[in-house]
XYZ file of C-alpha atoms in Angstrom:
68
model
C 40.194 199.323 -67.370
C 38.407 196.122 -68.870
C 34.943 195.059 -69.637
C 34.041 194.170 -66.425
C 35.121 196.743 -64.609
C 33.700 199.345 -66.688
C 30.338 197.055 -66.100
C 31.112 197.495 -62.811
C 31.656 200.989 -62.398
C 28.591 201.841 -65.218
C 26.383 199.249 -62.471
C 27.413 201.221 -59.376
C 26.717 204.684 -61.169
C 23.034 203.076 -62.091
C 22.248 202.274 -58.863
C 23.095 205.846 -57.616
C 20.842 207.587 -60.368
C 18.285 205.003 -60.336
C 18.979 204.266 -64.421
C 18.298 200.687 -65.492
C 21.406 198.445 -65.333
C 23.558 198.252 -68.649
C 23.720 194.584 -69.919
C 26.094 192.165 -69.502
C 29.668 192.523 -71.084
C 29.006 189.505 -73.658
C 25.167 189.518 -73.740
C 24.705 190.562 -77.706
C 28.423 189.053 -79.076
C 26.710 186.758 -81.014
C 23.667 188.987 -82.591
C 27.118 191.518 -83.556
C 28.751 188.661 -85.294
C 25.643 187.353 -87.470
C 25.406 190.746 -88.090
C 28.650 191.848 -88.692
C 28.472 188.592 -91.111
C 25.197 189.453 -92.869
C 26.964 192.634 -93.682
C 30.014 191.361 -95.100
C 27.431 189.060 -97.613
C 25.483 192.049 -98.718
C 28.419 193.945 -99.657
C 29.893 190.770 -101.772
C 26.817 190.865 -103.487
C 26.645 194.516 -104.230
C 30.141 194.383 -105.458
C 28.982 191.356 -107.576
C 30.940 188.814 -105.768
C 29.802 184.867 -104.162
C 27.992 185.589 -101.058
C 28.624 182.133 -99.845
C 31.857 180.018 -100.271
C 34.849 182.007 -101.100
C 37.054 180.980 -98.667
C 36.687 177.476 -99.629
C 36.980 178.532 -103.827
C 40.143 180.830 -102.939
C 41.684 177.725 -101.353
C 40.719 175.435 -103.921
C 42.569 177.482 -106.288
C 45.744 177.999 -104.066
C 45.730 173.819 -103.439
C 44.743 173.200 -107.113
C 46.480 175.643 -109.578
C 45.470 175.040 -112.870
C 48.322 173.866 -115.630
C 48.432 176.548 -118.307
């Protein structure tokens, strides 16, 4: 069974009970991802790494090695 269906299924059952009608399938994605995000910041931080950046510094250093 896939999103929709399951939206589907969870509509039909709402309309039965007289429940509201669940959201969407898609509606918050992008509120998850900034949060999901934010997250993943905060606990660079807290582990006393960049927040911002290291993606672009780890491939700097893979494109760049330094001569030793």
């Amino acid at each position: 069974m896939n999103a929709l269906h399951q939206y589907l299924l969870d509509s039909y059952r709402a309309e039965q009970r007289g429940d509201r009608m669940p959201p969407v399938p898609g509606t918050h994605d992008i509120e998850t991802l900034r949060a999901l995000r934010e997250a993943r910041r905060f606990d660079a931080v807290v582990a006393g790494r960049p927040a911002r950046g290291r993606l672009r510094a780890a491939l700097g250093r893979w494109l760049h090695p330094r001569a030793c």
